Amino acid sequence: MGKIILENIKLFGFHGCIPEESFLGSYYTVNIEVELDFHKASISDDLSKTIDYVYLFRVVKEEMAINSKLLENLAYRIIQRIKKYRIDLIKKTKIKICKENPPMESSVDRFCIILDDIN
């Protein structure tokens, strides 16, 4: 078993329940872990036997462009697309999405959610 991890993907998006969030936007940090069996890829040196991290980044970028009220919804959509891509290989997917400097009455660096999905 092994993991492909993309750390600190930084993107801008328009997610949130507060009306200002839908037109002002915010910066987000996304981390993804995909757990899978590396055995065939390790032996064959063949990209088709593993998960392409460029594809993972593209999924995050495309889903970030679709507004959501809840980060939970955004995380769910990302995981579903990743699973659909290579459900035959993926054992577990974990995503952490953080909204940087959320609009609150107090100083908060970030608000984060974590979603684990086991196949």
PDB file of C-alpha atoms in Angstrom:
ATOM      1  CA  MET A   1       0.000   0.000   0.000  1.00  0.00           C
ATOM      2  CA  GLY A   2       1.039   3.583  -0.548  1.00  0.00           C
ATOM      3  CA  LYS A   3      -0.308   7.119  -0.693  1.00  0.00           C
ATOM      4  CA  ILE A   4      -0.239   9.888  -3.240  1.00  0.00           C
ATOM      5  CA  ILE A   5      -0.364  13.199  -1.399  1.00  0.00           C
ATOM      6  CA  LEU A   6      -0.862  16.677  -2.808  1.00  0.00           C
ATOM      7  CA  GLU A   7      -0.117  19.255  -0.126  1.00  0.00           C
ATOM      8  CA  ASN A   8      -1.009  22.914   0.104  1.00  0.00           C
ATOM      9  CA  ILE A   9      -2.787  23.411  -3.199  1.00  0.00           C
ATOM     10  CA  LYS A  10      -3.580  27.127  -3.071  1.00  0.00           C
ATOM     11  CA  LEU A  11      -6.564  28.358  -5.059  1.00  0.00           C
ATOM     12  CA  PHE A  12      -9.097  31.183  -5.043  1.00  0.00           C
ATOM     13  CA  GLY A  13     -12.798  30.410  -4.893  1.00  0.00           C
ATOM     14  CA  PHE A  14     -16.274  31.663  -4.056  1.00  0.00           C
ATOM     15  CA  HIS A  15     -17.624  29.316  -1.382  1.00  0.00           C
ATOM     16  CA  GLY A  16     -19.686  30.107   1.676  1.00  0.00           C
ATOM     17  CA  CYS A  17     -23.103  30.898   3.096  1.00  0.00           C
ATOM     18  CA  ILE A  18     -22.471  34.601   3.684  1.00  0.00           C
ATOM     19  CA  PRO A  19     -23.566  36.650   0.622  1.00  0.00           C
ATOM     20  CA  GLU A  20     -20.240  38.529   0.461  1.00  0.00           C
ATOM     21  CA  GLU A  21     -18.372  35.252   0.038  1.00  0.00           C
ATOM     22  CA  SER A  22     -20.139  34.589  -3.264  1.00  0.00           C
ATOM     23  CA  PHE A  23     -18.799  37.754  -4.897  1.00  0.00           C
ATOM     24  CA  LEU A  24     -15.653  38.678  -2.914  1.00  0.00           C
ATOM     25  CA  GLY A  25     -14.222  35.171  -2.741  1.00  0.00           C
ATOM     26  CA  SER A  26     -11.424  33.851  -0.583  1.00  0.00           C
ATOM     27  CA  TYR A  27      -8.205  31.896  -0.726  1.00  0.00           C
ATOM     28  CA  TYR A  28      -8.305  28.178   0.024  1.00  0.00           C
ATOM     29  CA  THR A  29      -5.718  25.528   0.793  1.00  0.00           C
ATOM     30  CA  VAL A  30      -6.455  21.932  -0.203  1.00  0.00           C
ATOM     31  CA  ASN A  31      -4.644  18.736   0.790  1.00  0.00           C
ATOM     32  CA  ILE A  32      -5.467  15.364  -0.756  1.00  0.00           C
ATOM     33  CA  GLU A  33      -4.355  11.847   0.192  1.00  0.00           C
ATOM     34  CA  VAL A  34      -5.211   8.892  -2.011  1.00  0.00           C
ATOM     35  CA  GLU A  35      -4.322   5.468  -0.653  1.00  0.00           C
ATOM     36  CA  LEU A  36      -3.764   2.645  -3.133  1.00  0.00           C
ATOM     37  CA  ASP A  37      -1.705  -0.432  -3.889  1.00  0.00           C
ATOM     38  CA  PHE A  38       1.542   0.667  -5.568  1.00  0.00           C
ATOM     39  CA  HIS A  39       2.690  -2.888  -6.352  1.00  0.00           C
ATOM     40  CA  LYS A  40       1.914  -2.972 -10.106  1.00  0.00           C
ATOM     41  CA  ALA A  41       3.114   0.602 -10.724  1.00  0.00           C
ATOM     42  CA  SER A  42       6.321  -0.028  -8.775  1.00  0.00           C
ATOM     43  CA  ILE A  43       7.195  -3.039 -10.894  1.00  0.00           C
ATOM     44  CA  SER A  44       6.052  -1.777 -14.302  1.00  0.00           C
ATOM     45  CA  ASP A  45       7.012   1.924 -14.082  1.00  0.00           C
ATOM     46  CA  ASP A  46       3.676   2.534 -15.847  1.00  0.00           C
ATOM     47  CA  LEU A  47       1.534   5.604 -15.054  1.00  0.00           C
ATOM     48  CA  SER A  48      -1.645   3.729 -16.001  1.00  0.00           C
ATOM     49  CA  LYS A  49      -1.111   1.450 -12.976  1.00  0.00           C
ATOM     50  CA  THR A  50      -1.345   4.312 -10.471  1.00  0.00           C
ATOM     51  CA  ILE A  51      -3.086   7.673  -9.974  1.00  0.00           C
ATOM     52  CA  ASP A  52      -1.838  10.641 -11.972  1.00  0.00           C
ATOM     53  CA  TYR A  53      -1.266  13.525  -9.545  1.00  0.00           C
ATOM     54  CA  VAL A  54      -1.731  16.012 -12.404  1.00  0.00           C
ATOM     55  CA  TYR A  55      -5.264  14.660 -12.792  1.00  0.00           C
ATOM     56  CA  LEU A  56      -5.857  15.064  -9.034  1.00  0.00           C
ATOM     57  CA  PHE A  57      -4.800  18.716  -9.230  1.00  0.00           C
ATOM     58  CA  ARG A  58      -7.050  19.311 -12.251  1.00  0.00           C
ATOM     59  CA  VAL A  59     -10.062  17.858 -10.395  1.00  0.00           C
ATOM     60  CA  VAL A  60      -9.459  20.160  -7.421  1.00  0.00           C
ATOM     61  CA  LYS A  61      -9.034  23.196  -9.669  1.00  0.00           C
ATOM     62  CA  GLU A  62     -12.198  22.444 -11.699  1.00  0.00           C
ATOM     63  CA  GLU A  63     -14.354  21.738  -8.634  1.00  0.00           C
ATOM     64  CA  MET A  64     -13.057  24.861  -6.879  1.00  0.00           C
ATOM     65  CA  ALA A  65     -14.470  26.857  -9.813  1.00  0.00           C
ATOM     66  CA  ILE A  66     -18.004  25.637  -8.954  1.00  0.00           C
ATOM     67  CA  ASN A  67     -19.459  27.626  -6.049  1.00  0.00           C
ATOM     68  CA  SER A  68     -20.674  25.750  -2.960  1.00  0.00           C
ATOM     69  CA  LYS A  69     -22.217  27.034   0.232  1.00  0.00           C
ATOM     70  CA  LEU A  70     -20.474  24.320   2.241  1.00  0.00           C
ATOM     71  CA  LEU A  71     -16.885  23.097   2.043  1.00  0.00           C
ATOM     72  CA  GLU A  72     -18.295  19.681   2.923  1.00  0.00           C
ATOM     73  CA  ASN A  73     -20.111  19.678  -0.427  1.00  0.00           C
ATOM     74  CA  LEU A  74     -16.982  20.756  -2.285  1.00  0.00           C
ATOM     75  CA  ALA A  75     -14.931  17.998  -0.618  1.00  0.00           C
ATOM     76  CA  TYR A  76     -17.585  15.394  -1.426  1.00  0.00           C
ATOM     77  CA  ARG A  77     -17.648  16.381  -5.111  1.00  0.00           C
ATOM     78  CA  ILE A  78     -13.860  16.188  -5.370  1.00  0.00           C
ATOM     79  CA  ILE A  79     -13.744  12.745  -3.759  1.00  0.00           C
ATOM     80  CA  GLN A  80     -16.523  11.422  -5.997  1.00  0.00           C
ATOM     81  CA  ARG A  81     -14.669  12.515  -9.136  1.00  0.00           C
ATOM     82  CA  ILE A  82     -11.419  10.980  -7.925  1.00  0.00           C
ATOM     83  CA  LYS A  83     -13.151   7.682  -7.107  1.00  0.00           C
ATOM     84  CA  LYS A  84     -14.870   7.627 -10.496  1.00  0.00           C
ATOM     85  CA  TYR A  85     -11.468   8.043 -12.197  1.00  0.00           C
ATOM     86  CA  ARG A  86      -9.841   4.918 -10.725  1.00  0.00           C
ATOM     87  CA  ILE A  87     -12.186   3.176  -8.288  1.00  0.00           C
ATOM     88  CA  ASP A  88     -10.391  -0.075  -9.160  1.00  0.00           C
ATOM     89  CA  LEU A  89      -7.179   1.177  -7.501  1.00  0.00           C
ATOM     90  CA  ILE A  90      -8.300   3.504  -4.713  1.00  0.00           C
ATOM     91  CA  LYS A  91      -8.645   2.144  -1.183  1.00  0.00           C
ATOM     92  CA  LYS A  92      -9.159   5.423   0.681  1.00  0.00           C
ATOM     93  CA  THR A  93      -9.347   9.125  -0.110  1.00  0.00           C
ATOM     94  CA  LYS A  94      -8.919  11.938   2.387  1.00  0.00           C
ATOM     95  CA  ILE A  95      -9.291  15.634   1.697  1.00  0.00           C
ATOM     96  CA  LYS A  96      -8.723  18.686   3.861  1.00  0.00           C
ATOM     97  CA  ILE A  97     -10.003  22.044   2.653  1.00  0.00           C
ATOM     98  CA  CYS A  98      -9.231  25.261   4.523  1.00  0.00           C
ATOM     99  CA  LYS A  99     -10.736  28.682   3.955  1.00  0.00           C
ATOM    100  CA  GLU A 100      -8.008  31.206   4.710  1.00  0.00           C
ATOM    101  CA  ASN A 101      -9.023  34.266   6.766  1.00  0.00           C
ATOM    102  CA  PRO A 102     -12.741  33.427   7.025  1.00  0.00           C
ATOM    103  CA  PRO A 103     -15.067  36.416   7.500  1.00  0.00           C
ATOM    104  CA  MET A 104     -15.687  36.317  11.247  1.00  0.00           C
ATOM    105  CA  GLU A 105     -15.976  38.926  13.972  1.00  0.00           C
ATOM    106  CA  SER A 106     -12.770  37.619  15.514  1.00  0.00           C
ATOM    107  CA  SER A 107      -9.352  36.898  14.076  1.00  0.00           C
ATOM    108  CA  VAL A 108      -9.295  33.333  12.737  1.00  0.00           C
ATOM    109  CA  ASP A 109      -6.453  32.179  10.483  1.00  0.00           C
ATOM    110  CA  ARG A 110      -8.457  29.498   8.723  1.00  0.00           C
ATOM    111  CA  PHE A 111     -11.505  27.278   8.880  1.00  0.00           C
ATOM    112  CA  CYS A 112     -10.978  23.665   7.765  1.00  0.00           C
ATOM    113  CA  ILE A 113     -12.962  20.536   7.095  1.00  0.00           C
ATOM    114  CA  ILE A 114     -11.635  17.008   6.648  1.00  0.00           C
ATOM    115  CA  LEU A 115     -13.525  14.308   4.773  1.00  0.00           C
ATOM    116  CA  ASP A 116     -12.382  10.667   4.752  1.00  0.00           C
ATOM    117  CA  ASP A 117     -13.885   8.287   2.241  1.00  0.00           C
ATOM    118  CA  ILE A 118     -13.161   4.563   2.268  1.00  0.00           C
ATOM    119  CA  ASN A 119     -14.049   2.426  -0.760  1.00  0.00           C
TER     120      ASN A 119
END
